[in-house]
Short mmCIF file of N, CA and C in Angstrom, two decimals:
data_model
loop_
_atom_site.label_atom_id
_atom_site.label_comp_id
_atom_site.label_asym_id
_atom_site.label_seq_id
_atom_site.Cartn_x
_atom_site.Cartn_y
_atom_site.Cartn_z
N MET O 52 -4.40 19.52 4.08
CA MET O 52 -3.95 18.19 4.08
C MET O 52 -4.95 17.44 4.62
N THR O 53 -5.75 16.72 4.33
CA THR O 53 -6.63 15.51 5.00
C THR O 53 -6.07 14.99 5.59
N ASP O 54 -5.89 15.30 6.70
CA ASP O 54 -5.37 13.02 7.37
C ASP O 54 -5.82 11.75 7.31
N LEU O 55 -5.52 11.04 6.81
CA LEU O 55 -6.19 9.79 7.24
C LEU O 55 -5.77 8.79 7.77
N ASN O 56 -7.16 9.08 8.52
CA ASN O 56 -6.62 8.91 9.96
C ASN O 56 -7.42 6.58 10.20
N ILE O 57 -6.32 5.38 10.12
CA ILE O 57 -6.57 4.60 9.82
C ILE O 57 -6.88 3.65 11.77
N GLU O 58 -7.22 2.65 11.43
CA GLU O 58 -7.39 2.34 12.93
C GLU O 58 -6.11 0.89 12.72
N PRO O 59 -4.92 1.12 14.21
CA PRO O 59 -4.28 0.59 14.06
C PRO O 59 -3.99 -0.61 14.14
N SER O 60 -3.29 -1.55 13.44
CA SER O 60 -2.76 -2.59 13.04
C SER O 60 -2.79 -4.05 14.40
N PRO O 61 -3.74 -4.72 15.22
CA PRO O 61 -3.61 -5.32 16.18
C PRO O 61 -2.34 -6.11 15.74
N ALA O 62 -1.74 -6.27 17.08
CA ALA O 62 0.28 -6.74 17.44
C ALA O 62 -0.03 -8.18 16.86
N GLY O 63 -1.09 -8.76 17.23
CA GLY O 63 -1.02 -9.92 16.43
C GLY O 63 -0.77 -10.13 15.10
N TRP O 64 -0.92 -9.13 14.27
CA TRP O 64 -0.83 -9.19 12.93
C TRP O 64 1.09 -9.15 12.62
N LEU O 65 1.52 -8.22 13.62
CA LEU O 65 2.63 -8.14 13.28
C LEU O 65 4.30 -9.34 14.05
N ASP O 66 3.31 -9.63 15.07
CA ASP O 66 4.01 -10.98 15.92
C ASP O 66 3.92 -12.51 14.64
N ALA O 67 2.94 -12.17 13.95
CA ALA O 67 2.83 -13.36 12.69
C ALA O 67 3.98 -12.44 11.54
N VAL O 68 4.10 -11.72 10.90
CA VAL O 68 5.33 -11.29 10.01
C VAL O 68 6.16 -12.14 10.47
N PHE O 69 6.92 -11.62 12.27
CA PHE O 69 8.15 -12.09 12.36
C PHE O 69 8.12 -13.87 12.82
N VAL O 70 7.04 -14.18 12.74
CA VAL O 70 7.35 -15.83 13.07
C VAL O 70 7.80 -16.12 11.64
N ASP O 71 7.41 -15.77 10.16
CA ASP O 71 8.20 -16.19 8.67
C ASP O 71 8.17 -14.88 7.91
N PHE O 72 9.24 -13.57 8.67
CA PHE O 72 9.79 -12.83 8.28
C PHE O 72 10.21 -13.14 6.40
N ASP O 73 10.98 -14.50 6.42
CA ASP O 73 11.23 -14.69 5.02
C ASP O 73 9.96 -14.90 3.71
N ALA O 74 8.49 -15.32 4.46
CA ALA O 74 7.28 -15.33 3.39
C ALA O 74 6.22 -13.94 3.26
N PHE O 75 6.82 -13.08 4.85
CA PHE O 75 6.80 -11.51 4.41
C PHE O 75 7.20 -11.21 3.49
N LEU O 76 8.30 -11.33 3.26
CA LEU O 76 9.34 -10.39 2.10
C LEU O 76 8.74 -10.78 0.74
N GLN O 77 8.60 -12.34 0.88
CA GLN O 77 8.22 -12.34 -0.70
C GLN O 77 6.53 -12.33 -1.17
N ASP O 78 6.13 -11.92 0.08
CA ASP O 78 4.22 -11.14 -0.42
C ASP O 78 4.78 -9.90 -0.70
N HIS O 79 6.18 -8.99 0.33
CA HIS O 79 5.79 -7.87 0.60
C HIS O 79 6.82 -7.87 -1.08
N ALA O 80 7.46 -8.47 -1.82
CA ALA O 80 7.57 -7.66 -3.57
C ALA O 80 6.49 -8.23 -4.23
N SER O 81 5.84 -9.08 -3.79
CA SER O 81 4.28 -9.13 -4.70
C SER O 81 4.07 -8.09 -4.91
N CYS O 82 3.43 -7.47 -3.33
CA CYS O 82 2.79 -6.06 -3.13
C CYS O 82 3.77 -4.73 -4.07
N GLU O 83 4.68 -4.83 -4.59
CA GLU O 83 5.21 -4.04 -4.90
C GLU O 83 5.19 -3.36 -6.41
N LYS O 84 5.51 -5.30 -6.72
CA LYS O 84 5.20 -5.04 -8.17
C LYS O 84 3.85 -4.96 -8.82
N LYS O 85 3.06 -5.64 -7.87
CA LYS O 85 1.36 -5.33 -8.33
C LYS O 85 1.07 -3.73 -8.11
N ALA O 86 1.73 -2.40 -7.15
CA ALA O 86 1.97 -1.33 -6.84
C ALA O 86 1.95 -0.54 -8.27
N SER O 87 3.15 -1.23 -8.84
CA SER O 87 3.61 -0.83 -10.23
C SER O 87 2.84 -1.27 -10.45
N GLY O 88 2.16 -2.13 -11.11
CA GLY O 88 0.88 -2.31 -12.12
C GLY O 88 0.41 -1.15 -11.53
N MET O 89 -0.37 -0.87 -11.13
CA MET O 89 -1.85 -0.76 -10.65
C MET O 89 -2.19 0.45 -11.07
N ALA O 90 -0.49 1.79 -11.09
CA ALA O 90 -0.23 3.06 -10.36
C ALA O 90 0.19 3.21 -12.89
N LEU O 91 0.62 2.00 -13.54
CA LEU O 91 0.75 1.91 -14.70
C LEU O 91 -1.17 1.58 -15.44
N ASN O 92 -2.27 0.99 -14.78
CA ASN O 92 -2.87 1.51 -15.20
C ASN O 92 -3.78 1.63 -15.03
N ILE O 93 -3.87 3.12 -13.61
CA ILE O 93 -4.58 4.03 -14.06
C ILE O 93 -4.03 5.33 -15.02
N ALA O 94 -3.04 5.03 -15.58
CA ALA O 94 -2.39 5.57 -16.33
C ALA O 94 -2.56 5.51 -17.51
N ALA O 95 -2.78 4.69 -17.08
CA ALA O 95 -3.35 3.64 -18.70
C ALA O 95 -5.04 4.55 -19.24
N HIS O 96 -5.68 4.27 -18.41
CA HIS O 96 -7.24 4.91 -18.20
C HIS O 96 -7.01 6.73 -18.45
N TYR O 97 -6.37 7.11 -18.06
CA TYR O 97 -6.75 8.69 -18.35
C TYR O 97 -5.86 9.08 -18.90
N PRO O 98 -4.75 8.81 -20.47
CA PRO O 98 -4.09 9.48 -21.17
C PRO O 98 -4.10 10.43 -21.26
N ASP O 99 -5.46 11.10 -20.81
CA ASP O 99 -5.88 12.83 -21.19
C ASP O 99 -5.95 13.81 -20.23
N GLN O 100 -4.88 13.10 -19.27
CA GLN O 100 -4.78 13.48 -17.97
C GLN O 100 -3.35 14.00 -17.88
N ALA O 101 -2.97 14.66 -18.29
CA ALA O 101 -1.60 14.68 -18.21
C ALA O 101 -0.90 14.88 -16.62
N ALA O 102 -1.57 14.99 -16.08
CA ALA O 102 -0.44 15.37 -14.27
C ALA O 102 -0.78 14.28 -13.79
N ILE O 103 -2.46 13.22 -13.59
CA ILE O 103 -2.32 11.99 -13.38
C ILE O 103 -1.18 10.66 -14.24
N VAL O 104 -1.02 10.89 -15.32
CA VAL O 104 -0.41 10.26 -15.60
C VAL O 104 1.12 10.31 -15.19
N ALA O 105 1.67 11.89 -15.42
CA ALA O 105 3.37 11.79 -14.92
C ALA O 105 3.06 11.65 -13.62
N ALA O 106 2.35 11.87 -12.29
CA ALA O 106 2.13 11.10 -11.65
C ALA O 106 2.36 9.95 -11.10
N MET O 107 1.44 8.93 -11.66
CA MET O 107 0.75 7.84 -12.02
C MET O 107 3.24 6.91 -12.52
N ALA O 108 3.45 7.62 -13.94
CA ALA O 108 4.63 6.93 -13.68
C ALA O 108 5.50 7.38 -13.13
N ASP O 109 5.54 7.68 -12.42
CA ASP O 109 7.24 8.73 -11.48
C ASP O 109 6.55 7.39 -10.31
N LEU O 110 5.54 7.17 -9.46
CA LEU O 110 4.93 5.67 -8.70
C LEU O 110 5.41 4.91 -9.64
N ALA O 111 4.82 4.46 -10.56
CA ALA O 111 5.12 3.14 -11.49
C ALA O 111 7.21 2.86 -11.03
N VAL O 112 7.27 3.84 -11.12
CA VAL O 112 9.09 3.63 -11.31
C VAL O 112 9.58 3.41 -10.14
N GLU O 113 9.38 3.87 -8.52
CA GLU O 113 9.67 4.23 -7.70
C GLU O 113 8.84 2.20 -6.76
N GLU O 114 7.56 2.52 -6.89
CA GLU O 114 7.60 0.89 -7.23
C GLU O 114 8.28 -0.39 -7.60
N LEU O 115 8.40 0.02 -8.51
CA LEU O 115 8.98 -1.01 -9.23
C LEU O 115 10.63 -1.18 -8.87
N GLY O 116 11.42 -0.20 -8.78
CA GLY O 116 12.45 -0.15 -7.84
C GLY O 116 12.62 -0.59 -6.18
N HIS O 117 11.46 -0.54 -5.31
CA HIS O 117 11.32 -1.19 -4.28
C HIS O 117 11.16 -2.59 -4.69
N TYR O 118 10.05 -3.26 -5.80
CA TYR O 118 10.15 -4.03 -6.10
C TYR O 118 11.40 -4.72 -6.53
N ARG O 119 12.62 -4.77 -6.47
CA ARG O 119 13.83 -4.91 -6.95
C ARG O 119 14.29 -4.88 -6.25
N GLU O 120 14.61 -3.84 -5.02
CA GLU O 120 14.86 -3.89 -3.67
C GLU O 120 14.41 -5.22 -2.26
N VAL O 121 13.76 -5.22 -3.01
CA VAL O 121 12.97 -6.50 -1.84
C VAL O 121 13.31 -8.05 -2.37
N ILE O 122 13.37 -8.13 -3.83
CA ILE O 122 13.68 -9.19 -4.67
C ILE O 122 16.01 -9.43 -4.20
N ARG O 123 16.37 -8.14 -4.02
CA ARG O 123 17.50 -8.33 -3.50
C ARG O 123 17.40 -8.81 -1.86
N LEU O 124 16.79 -8.28 -1.72
CA LEU O 124 17.03 -8.62 0.28
C LEU O 124 16.70 -10.47 -0.10
N LEU O 125 15.51 -10.86 -0.45
CA LEU O 125 15.32 -12.12 -0.74
C LEU O 125 16.64 -12.70 -1.03
N ILE O 126 16.94 -12.41 -2.24
CA ILE O 126 17.80 -13.67 -2.99
C ILE O 126 19.73 -13.72 -2.00
N ASP O 127 19.85 -12.18 -0.83
CA ASP O 127 20.68 -12.14 0.01
C ASP O 127 20.41 -13.51 0.88
N ARG O 128 19.53 -13.43 0.99
CA ARG O 128 18.89 -14.91 2.23
C ARG O 128 19.21 -16.09 2.09
N GLY O 129 18.82 -16.09 0.80
CA GLY O 129 18.95 -17.21 0.33
C GLY O 129 17.35 -18.01 -0.34
N VAL O 130 16.50 -16.74 -0.59
CA VAL O 130 14.90 -16.95 -0.34
C VAL O 130 14.69 -16.63 -1.95
N PRO O 131 13.48 -18.10 -2.33
CA PRO O 131 13.21 -17.81 -3.92
C PRO O 131 11.79 -16.61 -3.80
N PRO O 132 11.90 -15.82 -4.24
CA PRO O 132 10.98 -14.58 -4.90
C PRO O 132 9.11 -15.06 -4.20
N GLY O 133 8.82 -16.46 -4.87
CA GLY O 133 7.95 -17.20 -4.62
C GLY O 133 6.43 -15.99 -6.06
N PRO O 134 5.05 -17.32 -6.12
CA PRO O 134 4.32 -16.81 -6.80
C PRO O 134 4.00 -15.94 -6.45
N ASP O 135 2.88 -14.84 -7.06
CA ASP O 135 2.13 -13.67 -6.44
C ASP O 135 0.87 -14.42 -5.52
N ARG O 136 0.14 -14.15 -4.36
CA ARG O 136 -1.01 -14.64 -4.19
C ARG O 136 -2.57 -13.64 -4.27
N LYS O 137 -3.47 -14.16 -3.94
CA LYS O 137 -4.44 -13.64 -4.37
C LYS O 137 -4.55 -12.66 -2.83
N ASP O 138 -4.36 -11.47 -2.79
CA ASP O 138 -4.54 -10.04 -1.92
C ASP O 138 -6.40 -9.83 -2.03
N THR O 139 -6.90 -10.67 -1.13
CA THR O 139 -8.44 -10.96 -0.24
C THR O 139 -8.36 -8.95 -0.27
N TYR O 140 -7.98 -8.37 0.75
CA TYR O 140 -8.06 -7.14 1.44
C TYR O 140 -7.75 -5.96 0.29
N VAL O 141 -7.34 -6.59 -1.11
CA VAL O 141 -7.22 -5.59 -1.75
C VAL O 141 -8.18 -5.95 -2.65
N ARG O 142 -8.42 -6.31 -2.81
CA ARG O 142 -9.73 -7.06 -4.21
C ARG O 142 -11.22 -6.51 -3.44
N ALA O 143 -11.36 -6.47 -2.54
CA ALA O 143 -12.45 -6.32 -2.00
C ALA O 143 -12.25 -5.01 -1.57
N LEU O 144 -11.63 -3.67 -1.57
CA LEU O 144 -11.43 -2.58 -1.03
C LEU O 144 -11.71 -2.48 -2.68
N ASN O 145 -11.18 -2.68 -3.58
CA ASN O 145 -11.23 -2.15 -5.20
C ASN O 145 -12.82 -2.65 -5.33
N ASP O 146 -13.66 -3.53 -4.88
CA ASP O 146 -14.92 -3.54 -5.35
C ASP O 146 -15.62 -2.87 -4.91
N GLU O 147 -15.89 -2.15 -4.04
CA GLU O 147 -15.35 -0.55 -3.46
C GLU O 147 -15.47 0.66 -4.30
N ILE O 148 -15.42 0.54 -5.30
CA ILE O 148 -14.69 1.53 -6.22
C ILE O 148 -15.86 1.11 -7.41
N ARG O 149 -16.99 2.53 -7.08
CA ARG O 149 -18.27 2.57 -8.15
C ARG O 149 -17.90 2.83 -9.51
N ARG O 150 -18.79 2.38 -10.21
CA ARG O 150 -18.47 2.59 -11.62
C ARG O 150 -19.02 3.39 -12.24
N GLY O 151 -18.50 4.00 -13.70
CA GLY O 151 -19.45 4.67 -13.99
C GLY O 151 -18.00 6.34 -14.14
N PRO O 152 -18.58 7.38 -14.69
CA PRO O 152 -17.61 8.68 -14.29
C PRO O 152 -17.97 9.15 -13.76
N ASP O 153 -18.68 9.40 -13.15
CA ASP O 153 -19.13 10.39 -12.47
C ASP O 153 -18.21 10.24 -10.67
N TYR O 154 -18.03 8.85 -10.54
CA TYR O 154 -17.47 8.53 -8.95
C TYR O 154 -15.57 7.19 -9.33
N PHE O 155 -15.88 6.97 -10.06
CA PHE O 155 -15.04 6.25 -10.46
C PHE O 155 -13.74 6.33 -10.26
N LEU O 156 -13.03 8.13 -11.06
CA LEU O 156 -11.95 7.96 -10.52
C LEU O 156 -11.59 8.25 -9.21
N LEU O 157 -13.12 9.20 -8.38
CA LEU O 157 -12.71 9.43 -7.16
C LEU O 157 -12.54 8.63 -6.37
N ASP O 158 -13.05 7.27 -6.39
CA ASP O 158 -12.84 6.21 -5.67
C ASP O 158 -11.93 5.52 -6.38
N ARG O 159 -11.74 4.64 -6.91
CA ARG O 159 -9.98 4.79 -7.39
C ARG O 159 -8.54 5.36 -6.28
N LEU O 160 -8.95 6.59 -6.58
CA LEU O 160 -7.85 7.30 -6.31
C LEU O 160 -7.96 7.18 -4.71
N LEU O 161 -9.20 7.15 -3.34
CA LEU O 161 -9.20 7.13 -2.85
C LEU O 161 -8.74 5.74 -1.86
N VAL O 162 -8.96 4.93 -3.03
CA VAL O 162 -8.78 3.34 -2.18
C VAL O 162 -7.37 3.28 -2.56
N ALA O 163 -6.87 3.53 -3.37
CA ALA O 163 -5.42 3.87 -3.11
C ALA O 163 -4.77 3.81 -2.46
N ALA O 164 -5.12 5.50 -1.50
CA ALA O 164 -4.74 6.67 -0.80
C ALA O 164 -4.36 5.64 0.87
N ILE O 165 -5.49 4.27 1.44
CA ILE O 165 -6.05 3.97 2.05
C ILE O 165 -5.22 2.39 1.40
N ILE O 166 -4.62 2.39 0.47
CA ILE O 166 -3.50 1.72 0.71
C ILE O 166 -2.78 1.18 1.15
N GLU O 167 -2.06 2.22 0.76
CA GLU O 167 -1.16 3.38 0.72
C GLU O 167 -0.77 3.42 2.18
N ARG O 168 -1.95 3.89 3.15
CA ARG O 168 -1.59 4.22 4.53
C ARG O 168 -1.45 3.28 4.67
N ARG O 169 -2.27 2.04 4.92
CA ARG O 169 -1.76 0.99 5.76
C ARG O 169 -0.66 0.65 5.06
N GLY O 170 0.14 0.91 4.15
CA GLY O 170 1.55 -0.08 4.07
C GLY O 170 2.29 1.11 4.93
N ASN O 171 2.02 2.21 4.65
CA ASN O 171 2.66 3.52 5.59
C ASN O 171 2.58 2.59 7.02
N GLU O 172 1.68 2.39 7.99
CA GLU O 172 1.62 2.27 9.24
C GLU O 172 2.38 1.20 9.31
N ARG O 173 1.77 0.22 8.56
CA ARG O 173 2.67 -1.14 8.70
C ARG O 173 4.04 -1.43 8.06
N PHE O 174 4.29 -1.24 8.05
CA PHE O 174 5.96 -0.25 7.24
C PHE O 174 6.99 0.31 8.06
N GLY O 175 5.98 1.43 8.82
CA GLY O 175 6.14 1.34 10.01
C GLY O 175 6.48 0.74 11.00
N LEU O 176 5.68 0.50 11.82
CA LEU O 176 5.52 -0.88 12.48
C LEU O 176 7.05 -1.75 12.36
N ILE O 177 6.96 -2.62 11.10
CA ILE O 177 8.07 -3.01 10.94
C ILE O 177 9.41 -2.58 11.59
N ALA O 178 9.49 -1.33 10.85
CA ALA O 178 11.30 -1.24 11.17
C ALA O 178 10.74 -0.23 12.57
N ALA O 179 9.86 -0.36 12.62
CA ALA O 179 10.35 -0.51 14.63
C ALA O 179 10.57 -1.05 15.34
N ARG O 180 10.01 -2.94 14.90
CA ARG O 180 10.52 -3.83 15.83
C ARG O 180 11.77 -4.37 15.23
N LEU O 181 12.75 -4.27 13.82
CA LEU O 181 13.61 -4.31 13.70
C LEU O 181 14.68 -3.58 14.69
N SER O 182 14.58 -2.64 14.54
CA SER O 182 15.60 -1.27 15.09
C SER O 182 15.43 -1.73 16.31
N ALA O 183 14.67 -2.63 17.05
CA ALA O 183 14.24 -2.85 18.33
C ALA O 183 15.00 -3.96 18.96
N GLU O 184 15.21 -5.00 17.36
CA GLU O 184 15.45 -6.06 17.79
C GLU O 184 16.85 -6.48 16.99
N ALA O 185 18.13 -6.97 17.57
CA ALA O 185 19.49 -7.42 16.95
C ALA O 185 19.52 -8.88 17.00
N PHE O 186 20.27 -8.65 14.84
CA PHE O 186 20.09 -10.47 15.18
C PHE O 186 20.83 -9.92 13.26
N PRO O 187 21.40 -10.59 12.69
CA PRO O 187 22.01 -10.76 12.17
C PRO O 187 20.88 -9.84 10.43
N GLY O 188 21.36 -8.75 9.71
CA GLY O 188 20.94 -8.32 8.60
C GLY O 188 19.70 -7.16 9.38
N SER O 189 19.22 -7.27 10.88
CA SER O 189 18.42 -6.75 11.64
C SER O 189 18.82 -4.77 10.44
N ASP O 190 19.66 -4.13 11.22
CA ASP O 190 19.98 -3.18 10.30
C ASP O 190 19.78 -2.54 9.19
N ARG O 191 20.30 -3.21 8.59
CA ARG O 191 20.04 -3.38 6.64
C ARG O 191 18.86 -3.07 6.75
N LEU O 192 17.90 -4.30 7.49
CA LEU O 192 16.22 -3.90 7.19
C LEU O 192 15.59 -2.64 7.78
N ALA O 193 16.36 -2.57 9.07
CA ALA O 193 15.34 -1.80 9.68
C ALA O 193 15.61 -0.31 8.78
N ALA O 194 16.57 -0.17 8.01
CA ALA O 194 17.04 1.36 7.05
C ALA O 194 15.29 1.08 6.17
N PHE O 195 15.37 0.03 5.44
CA PHE O 195 14.88 -0.30 4.18
C PHE O 195 13.80 0.12 4.68
N TYR O 196 13.38 -0.93 6.24
CA TYR O 196 11.36 0.00 6.36
C TYR O 196 10.92 0.85 6.59
N ARG O 197 12.35 1.84 7.24
CA ARG O 197 12.29 3.39 7.53
C ARG O 197 12.13 3.97 6.12
N ALA O 198 12.38 3.90 5.34
CA ALA O 198 12.55 4.12 3.19
C ALA O 198 11.25 3.98 2.74
N ILE O 199 10.68 2.83 3.39
CA ILE O 199 9.63 2.49 2.18
C ILE O 199 8.73 2.81 3.89
N THR O 200 8.94 2.92 4.53
CA THR O 200 7.26 4.43 5.53
C THR O 200 7.35 5.45 5.19
N SER O 201 8.54 6.39 4.75
CA SER O 201 8.59 7.10 4.21
C SER O 201 8.04 7.54 2.67
N SER O 202 8.18 6.39 2.22
CA SER O 202 7.70 6.69 0.32
C SER O 202 5.62 6.37 0.42
N GLU O 203 5.41 5.13 1.24
CA GLU O 203 4.19 5.07 1.40
C GLU O 203 3.64 6.33 1.90
N ASP O 204 4.06 6.96 2.90
CA ASP O 204 3.40 8.62 3.59
C ASP O 204 2.82 9.89 1.97
N ARG O 205 4.66 9.17 1.78
CA ARG O 205 4.24 10.38 0.09
C ARG O 205 2.89 9.82 -0.89
N HIS O 206 3.08 8.62 -0.62
CA HIS O 206 2.31 8.11 -1.95
C HIS O 206 0.44 8.42 -1.53
N TRP O 207 0.38 8.01 0.02
CA TRP O 207 -0.78 8.15 -0.07
C TRP O 207 -1.24 10.19 -0.03
N GLN O 208 -0.62 10.67 0.25
CA GLN O 208 -1.09 11.82 0.53
C GLN O 208 -0.75 12.46 -1.00
N LEU O 209 -0.17 11.77 -2.47
CA LEU O 209 -0.25 12.33 -3.63
C LEU O 209 -1.32 11.82 -4.24
N PHE O 210 -2.25 10.35 -3.57
CA PHE O 210 -3.39 10.15 -4.00
C PHE O 210 -4.27 11.05 -3.65
N LEU O 211 -4.34 11.38 -2.29
CA LEU O 211 -5.37 12.20 -2.12
C LEU O 211 -5.49 13.59 -2.96
N GLU O 212 -4.19 14.17 -3.32
CA GLU O 212 -4.46 15.76 -3.65
C GLU O 212 -4.59 15.44 -5.07
N LEU O 213 -4.35 14.00 -5.78
CA LEU O 213 -4.58 13.78 -6.99
C LEU O 213 -6.57 14.10 -7.31
N ALA O 214 -6.96 13.63 -6.22
CA ALA O 214 -8.59 13.13 -6.15
C ALA O 214 -8.95 14.32 -6.00
N ARG O 215 -8.31 15.46 -5.02
CA ARG O 215 -8.84 16.61 -4.21
C ARG O 215 -9.06 17.95 -5.40
N HIS O 216 -7.87 17.14 -6.46
CA HIS O 216 -7.82 18.23 -7.48
C HIS O 216 -8.32 17.55 -9.24
N HIS O 217 -8.83 16.38 -9.34
CA HIS O 217 -9.16 15.93 -10.04
C HIS O 217 -11.05 15.92 -10.10
N CYS O 218 -11.21 15.45 -8.93
CA CYS O 218 -12.70 15.05 -8.33
C CYS O 218 -13.38 16.58 -8.02
N PRO O 219 -13.44 17.62 -8.78
CA PRO O 219 -14.18 18.65 -7.66
C PRO O 219 -15.73 19.09 -7.50
N GLY O 220 -15.86 19.13 -6.30
CA GLY O 220 -16.79 19.29 -6.53
C GLY O 220 -17.89 18.56 -6.03
N LEU O 221 -17.08 17.29 -6.02
CA LEU O 221 -17.38 16.21 -5.78
C LEU O 221 -17.50 15.69 -4.25
N PRO O 222 -17.73 14.68 -3.24
CA PRO O 222 -17.67 14.93 -1.65
C PRO O 222 -16.94 13.33 -1.34
N MET O 223 -15.50 14.18 -1.40
CA MET O 223 -14.79 13.26 -1.02
C MET O 223 -14.27 13.21 0.45
N GLU O 224 -14.43 13.98 1.08
CA GLU O 224 -14.33 13.93 2.65
C GLU O 224 -15.31 13.16 2.79
N SER O 225 -16.78 12.98 2.51
CA SER O 225 -17.51 11.83 3.17
C SER O 225 -17.37 10.74 2.90
N ARG O 226 -16.61 10.50 1.60
CA ARG O 226 -17.07 8.95 0.59
C ARG O 226 -14.99 8.66 1.47
N LEU O 227 -14.56 9.47 1.06
CA LEU O 227 -12.99 9.07 2.34
C LEU O 227 -13.35 8.19 3.70
N ALA O 228 -14.09 8.99 4.47
CA ALA O 228 -15.04 8.59 5.63
C ALA O 228 -15.07 6.96 5.70
N GLU O 229 -16.63 6.57 4.46
CA GLU O 229 -16.83 5.54 4.08
C GLU O 229 -15.82 4.36 3.72
N LEU O 230 -15.00 4.54 2.98
CA LEU O 230 -14.18 3.84 2.49
C LEU O 230 -12.87 3.26 3.82
N VAL O 231 -12.83 4.37 4.86
CA VAL O 231 -11.97 4.27 5.31
C VAL O 231 -12.78 3.30 6.46
N GLN O 232 -13.62 3.46 7.34
CA GLN O 232 -14.68 2.07 8.01
C GLN O 232 -14.84 1.20 7.20
N LYS O 233 -15.10 0.88 5.69
CA LYS O 233 -14.98 0.09 5.28
C LYS O 233 -13.02 -1.02 5.15
N GLU O 234 -12.43 -0.28 4.97
CA GLU O 234 -10.81 -0.65 5.46
C GLU O 234 -11.28 -1.40 7.22
N ARG O 235 -11.33 -0.41 7.38
CA ARG O 235 -11.21 -1.14 9.16
C ARG O 235 -12.07 -2.38 9.07
N GLY O 236 -12.72 -2.35 8.21
CA GLY O 236 -14.11 -3.99 8.76
C GLY O 236 -12.68 -5.13 7.95
N LEU O 237 -12.35 -5.22 6.70
CA LEU O 237 -11.86 -5.73 6.10
C LEU O 237 -10.34 -6.08 7.29
N MET O 238 -9.60 -5.57 7.27
CA MET O 238 -8.37 -6.02 7.29
C MET O 238 -8.73 -6.48 9.13
N LEU O 239 -9.76 -6.07 9.87
CA LEU O 239 -10.08 -6.51 11.60
C LEU O 239 -10.27 -7.86 10.78
N ALA O 240 -10.83 -8.49 9.63
CA ALA O 240 -11.11 -9.71 9.26
C ALA O 240 -10.34 -10.46 9.48
N GLN O 241 -9.59 -9.59 8.23
CA GLN O 241 -7.81 -10.58 8.42
C GLN O 241 -7.41 -11.86 9.18
N PRO O 242 -7.44 -12.94 8.53
CA PRO O 242 -6.14 -13.79 9.96
C PRO O 242 -5.07 -13.51 9.64
N PHE O 243 -3.91 -13.04 10.86
CA PHE O 243 -2.62 -12.85 10.91
C PHE O 243 -2.56 -13.86 10.23
N ALA O 244 -0.97 -13.28 9.54
CA ALA O 244 -0.24 -13.74 8.86
C ALA O 244 0.62 -13.26 8.21
N ALA O 245 2.24 -13.96 8.10
CA ALA O 245 3.55 -13.19 6.97
C ALA O 245 3.45 -12.56 6.03
N ALA O 246 1.94 -11.49 5.87
CA ALA O 246 1.43 -10.93 4.64
C ALA O 246 1.40 -9.67 5.03
N LEU O 247 1.42 -8.62 4.08
CA LEU O 247 1.24 -7.21 3.96
C LEU O 247 -0.16 -7.20 3.89
N HIS O 248 -1.15 -7.86 4.18
CA HIS O 248 -2.59 -7.43 4.32
C HIS O 248 -3.39 -9.15 4.81
#
């Protein structure tokens, strides 16, 4: 199994999340909805690849379940879900996907793995902070974010497995290293905000 080592998020990002946790939850809901749509988009793009379609169908359902759970958290807190916002981080990473049949699938799967790996890291940071702090609802939120962290861990590994299986002979390791470096710059360039990216 290839590891996916990423640059740790700056402490300022986590502080920004906890300044306005309700805004973060709104953004989190939006991200889960978009992740479900992304999985369905990949499935639609490769209808002749049964393993990819099956994996993406399962992933889309799981991400939609996460969306439902975050929406419930928002409603319980009396917070409206809010509109989707443009995600410059995800958009910039998607711009790194090379067009054409030779590398498109590889890049698409590797970019998805990196995005899921970043989510895994950041949800883990949130779970740890919630576990250390005592305020109304923090236990429930900490348990939820521990579960989401585990899900994201499985997701990034799934995307790497799919890349390895469906893109044999392509320079996966070197391309992954390039994209990880690109992600590092993008992540560090983002202003701190109560948002996942």
